[in-house]
Amino acid sequence: MNDMLTTTPDFSIEAAAALLREHYGLTGTLSPLASERDQNFKVETPEGIFILKFVNAAEPEVESDFQTALLAHVGAHAGDLPIPHIRPTLAGASLARATSLAGVSHRVRLVSWVHGQPLAETQRSDAALVSLGRMLGRFDAALKGFMHPGALRDLDWDIRKAGRSADRLHHVTASEDRALLERFLARFSAIEPRLATLRAAVIHNDANDWNVLVDAADPDRVSGLIDFGDALHAPLIAEVAIAAAYAGLDHTDPIGAAAAIARGFHAEYPLLEEEVDLLYDLIAIRLVTSVTISASRRAHTDDNPYLAISERPAWTLLRKLDRMNPRFATAILRKACGFEAAPGARAVIDWLAANRKTLAPLLERPAATYPAALVPYGDPAHPMTVRSAAEQPDAAQAIWEEYCHKNGVTLGIGPWGEERTVYAGEMFVSRFIEGTRRTHHLGLDLFMAAGTKVFTPLAATVVSVEIEKDPLGYGCLIALRHEPEGCPPFISLWGHLAHEAMGRLKAGDRLDAGALVGEMGAPSENGGWAPHLHLQLSTDTDLSATEILGVGEPRYLDVWAELLPDARTFGGIAREFYEREGRSHEEIVKMRRELLLPNLSISYDKPIKFVRGEGVWLIDDGGRAYLDCFNNVCHIGHAHPAVVEAMAKQAGTLNTNTRYLHDNIVAYAERLTATLPKELTVAGFVNSGSEANSLALRMMRAHTGRENAITLDWSYHGTTQELIDISPYKFRRKGGKGPKPHVHVAPVPDSYRAPADWPPEEHGRRFAESVAELIAAMQAKGEDPGFFIAESIPSVAGQVFLPEGYLKEVYRLVREAGGVCIADEVQVGFGRVGSHWWAFETQGVVPDIVTMGKPIGDGHPMAAVVTTREVTDSFDNGMEYFNTFGGNPVSCAIGLAVLDVIESQDLRGNALAMGNYLMDAFRDMQTRHEVIGDVRGLGLFLGIELVTDRKSKAPATEFARAVSNGARRRGVLMGTEGPHDNVLKMRPPMIFSKRDADHLIAVLEETFADVARTLG
Ligand SMILES: Cc1ncc(COP(=O)(O)O)c(C=O)c1O
């Protein structure tokens, strides 16, 4: 017999009952309880239930004192905690003494009974484990600051002493079992020095599931914590690790169980990241301690089943832990405590979201510009999925190609987080959760033809280039490391590539943003899949390419979302691709028909539903981004943050009207008039281009007392009847009633279509002669012109640039006849031409009245008229001018923001530079495409006139429409204009960059070639 057994108390029930009476004055029913070292009796008395403990005589007194002090401390600081509370003896002592028949003196303690059922005998639900974590957290929190000499004992169960397991390894017989333990011991050696730096305190140190009680009526609630025999001063995190080690025994998801305990503990007693980071290794090492102690005890005693009680499940759990990737396990544990799954993960995700506009396109063009569709791997019954699962990539690819062909799709997207049945192989069995599979895709798949080139959106260092040969593996696999300024480093993984990259890239190579990474591989090279790129991110830069799981367990999707986040932003896929909102196109068209004026027109046969604008891009309800080269209202880009902010700020402060004083209106009038020639000093604010022109006409009438109008053919000036009357574009076409007697139409001074015998330098004068003739005709009838109105670059007429000297001559003629000259800058103003603020300036004239609209508010409905003091004085004839919305503080704040952006970012300079760049490209195209008759433009106001024959200049209307539609199909918006609808019209936002220009040029080139092929 060893010492331990001779000192083990061995009192009879009768003796125990007598002692109970003697020391505590209690009588009741006693029943023995199992104990490893001591002797315990359950005591049921009328006063309650207790445990009578006879302490093993071998236990040093300091330890009994320690336990007594510990219980007393917790009792004092957390009296409501369901732990045993000491009942003093009749003499008022915490301990009594009793001598056994063998003559050994034992210490005796009576504590209250803690109700509940051992956790070990229950289902150990997640809720129960969270509850256990909370209980331990509260218990340890109650022990903060508690110390006792007995807490400093030397115990093999002290996690800091777990290295001693190495000395017990020889008791483990199987060599593979020893190797398993050695692996964990090696990991422990690596972290051991860190233990000394962690927070340490007195902890329970043995929250195994026999020492934890749950409420019999509510097994999700832990109702008690017992057995403080192993309490010890140790690293705090050991408390969680030990409880987790036991909770994980025979648990289908041991890391999930540990996570639940950690979550509960953290809620009561916040853990530190550096503590949670050690949890996986500490759980494992506790099990190593347990199995080696069991092995050693077995060697010393007969096969005591109590000693070996947790041995088998402990081995099973160790083998499970060994198969797991500790970094993934740690990510789960970190996330359970509310930490990032990997340090810096959220910063990477946030950085990508904030900087997405600066990323280079991953495909030849921004991925969002390709017509895209979801690849049906999420639908187990879809024939493509069925073929793929049956490892028939060619058949799967054929189905996909047919679908793409039918639907005009060029990019297939396999989203992050998608549940797929194709993951059928052994390798997809979960290593975390028994009996489950990894089913959810953690990459972003981009399906295009084999050979499609893919480029890195960010500068990178190549981490690895390898070939995964396994069937259904990655084929050529590349890992890149990115470390953009202001962002923690992260990894991008590029799978299923062609093998060509192997010879071209090697670890350590530096790639600039936009550099080629590889090409999508054919099934023969890519692991046997339909050609696609598997793109994945890892915020844990220590994971190797092959460690990064491409498929994960749904239970931990929130963990994977941080550790291996969705690459959609990195890849340039718009969020609208995933989140369709609102009504269908058909429904909106139907409702428009029922509810709105029927003569609203809709662009394109297949209308587009835009849901978001951003800079030069418009994004449709399917997430496709279109390069907006047409809409000249959002002058400085869609949803410009400066405009949005100015609008929101002022709208949130005050919006009134001109009857009250406000700074904005005078500040804006001052800024606006400063952009104009010195004669134009007085501003009037309205809400639309039409209103601006109507106000201009009122001013004209007040100033001249006349009605006669001279307007250019095919012009448009607005939507009110008096403006329709001076808009041949309207009154000459469907529904129009021809010119009214006071309206005199001059021909469009279109140099391209001027009579061939006119010398080019005379075009201005010769076209002006037609105006002289109109005035002469009026005067012959005893009338005079009231005004001349023209767009400074006639746009509806087909982006016509007035010949040099034209306006000078016309203005001279009109003014000589007593008329006023109105420049309609509604389309062309605000620096669009780049060289000047206002397009009339390119003609060297100063109008009497300038009207402005569209670009003035970057989409906000506002407009303006600016005129001379002279005209203003005539207008000020006693009749009040009031406009409810015109010049309100919000509109003026927006107007100021637009001017600020144009000026501070030199957008006029940009318009000129980009315009010249595009004009050069268009002229170059003209040398190759006979159909391009004329190329016209200044700044970002551009036109390409198409003709079937350059000599006859017969309009190529069908070609122009086909180009406009073809560009739309390729994700670029432009329009057609002119009397024959044969002029391609482009007016991109002023922020148009060279990258945007190149995109436009490439699409135009492709479209022209395509249309030329199809139309012949
Ligand atoms: C040259 C010109 N003037 C005036 C208008 C009328 O502007 P709004 O539609 O804002 O009333 C337009 C509109 O297309 C226009 O192009």
mmCIF file of N, CA and C in Angstrom, residues 20 26-29 43-50:
data_model
loop_
_atom_site.group_PDB
_atom_site.id
_atom_site.type_symbol
_atom_site.label_atom_id
_atom_site.label_comp_id
_atom_site.label_asym_id
_atom_site.label_seq_id
_atom_site.Cartn_x
_atom_site.Cartn_y
_atom_site.Cartn_z
ATOM 1 N N LEU A 20 -20.789 13.823 13.362
ATOM 2 C CA LEU A 20 -21.657 14.905 12.896
ATOM 3 C C LEU A 20 -22.449 15.507 14.059
ATOM 4 N N LEU A 26 -25.834 17.959 14.541
ATOM 5 C CA LEU A 26 -26.798 17.614 13.495
ATOM 6 C C LEU A 26 -27.022 16.119 13.453
ATOM 7 N N THR A 27 -28.273 15.742 13.178
ATOM 8 C CA THR A 27 -28.542 14.325 12.904
ATOM 9 C C THR A 27 -29.231 14.249 11.556
ATOM 10 N N GLY A 28 -28.990 13.155 10.892
ATOM 11 C CA GLY A 28 -29.616 13.004 9.576
ATOM 12 C C GLY A 28 -29.210 11.688 8.945
ATOM 13 N N THR A 29 -29.538 11.575 7.685
ATOM 14 C CA THR A 29 -29.205 10.344 6.963
ATOM 15 C C THR A 29 -27.906 10.563 6.217
ATOM 16 N N VAL A 43 -25.139 14.308 3.635
ATOM 17 C CA VAL A 43 -25.852 14.330 4.910
ATOM 18 C C VAL A 43 -27.179 15.056 4.709
ATOM 19 N N GLU A 44 -28.249 14.311 4.904
ATOM 20 C CA GLU A 44 -29.565 14.945 4.742
ATOM 21 C C GLU A 44 -30.163 15.170 6.115
ATOM 22 N N THR A 45 -30.369 16.430 6.452
ATOM 23 C CA THR A 45 -30.894 16.781 7.780
ATOM 24 C C THR A 45 -32.114 17.666 7.601
ATOM 25 N N PRO A 46 -32.886 17.809 8.672
ATOM 26 C CA PRO A 46 -34.032 18.737 8.575
ATOM 27 C C PRO A 46 -33.558 20.159 8.275
ATOM 28 N N GLU A 47 -32.326 20.486 8.604
ATOM 29 C CA GLU A 47 -31.816 21.855 8.346
ATOM 30 C C GLU A 47 -31.299 22.037 6.929
ATOM 31 N N GLY A 48 -31.216 20.938 6.205
ATOM 32 C CA GLY A 48 -30.702 21.053 4.835
ATOM 33 C C GLY A 48 -29.768 19.907 4.518
ATOM 34 N N ILE A 49 -29.244 19.958 3.345
ATOM 35 C CA ILE A 49 -28.347 18.885 2.913
ATOM 36 C C ILE A 49 -26.921 19.411 2.962
ATOM 37 N N PHE A 50 -26.005 18.553 3.413
ATOM 38 C CA PHE A 50 -24.593 18.943 3.553
ATOM 39 C C PHE A 50 -23.701 17.846 3.009
#
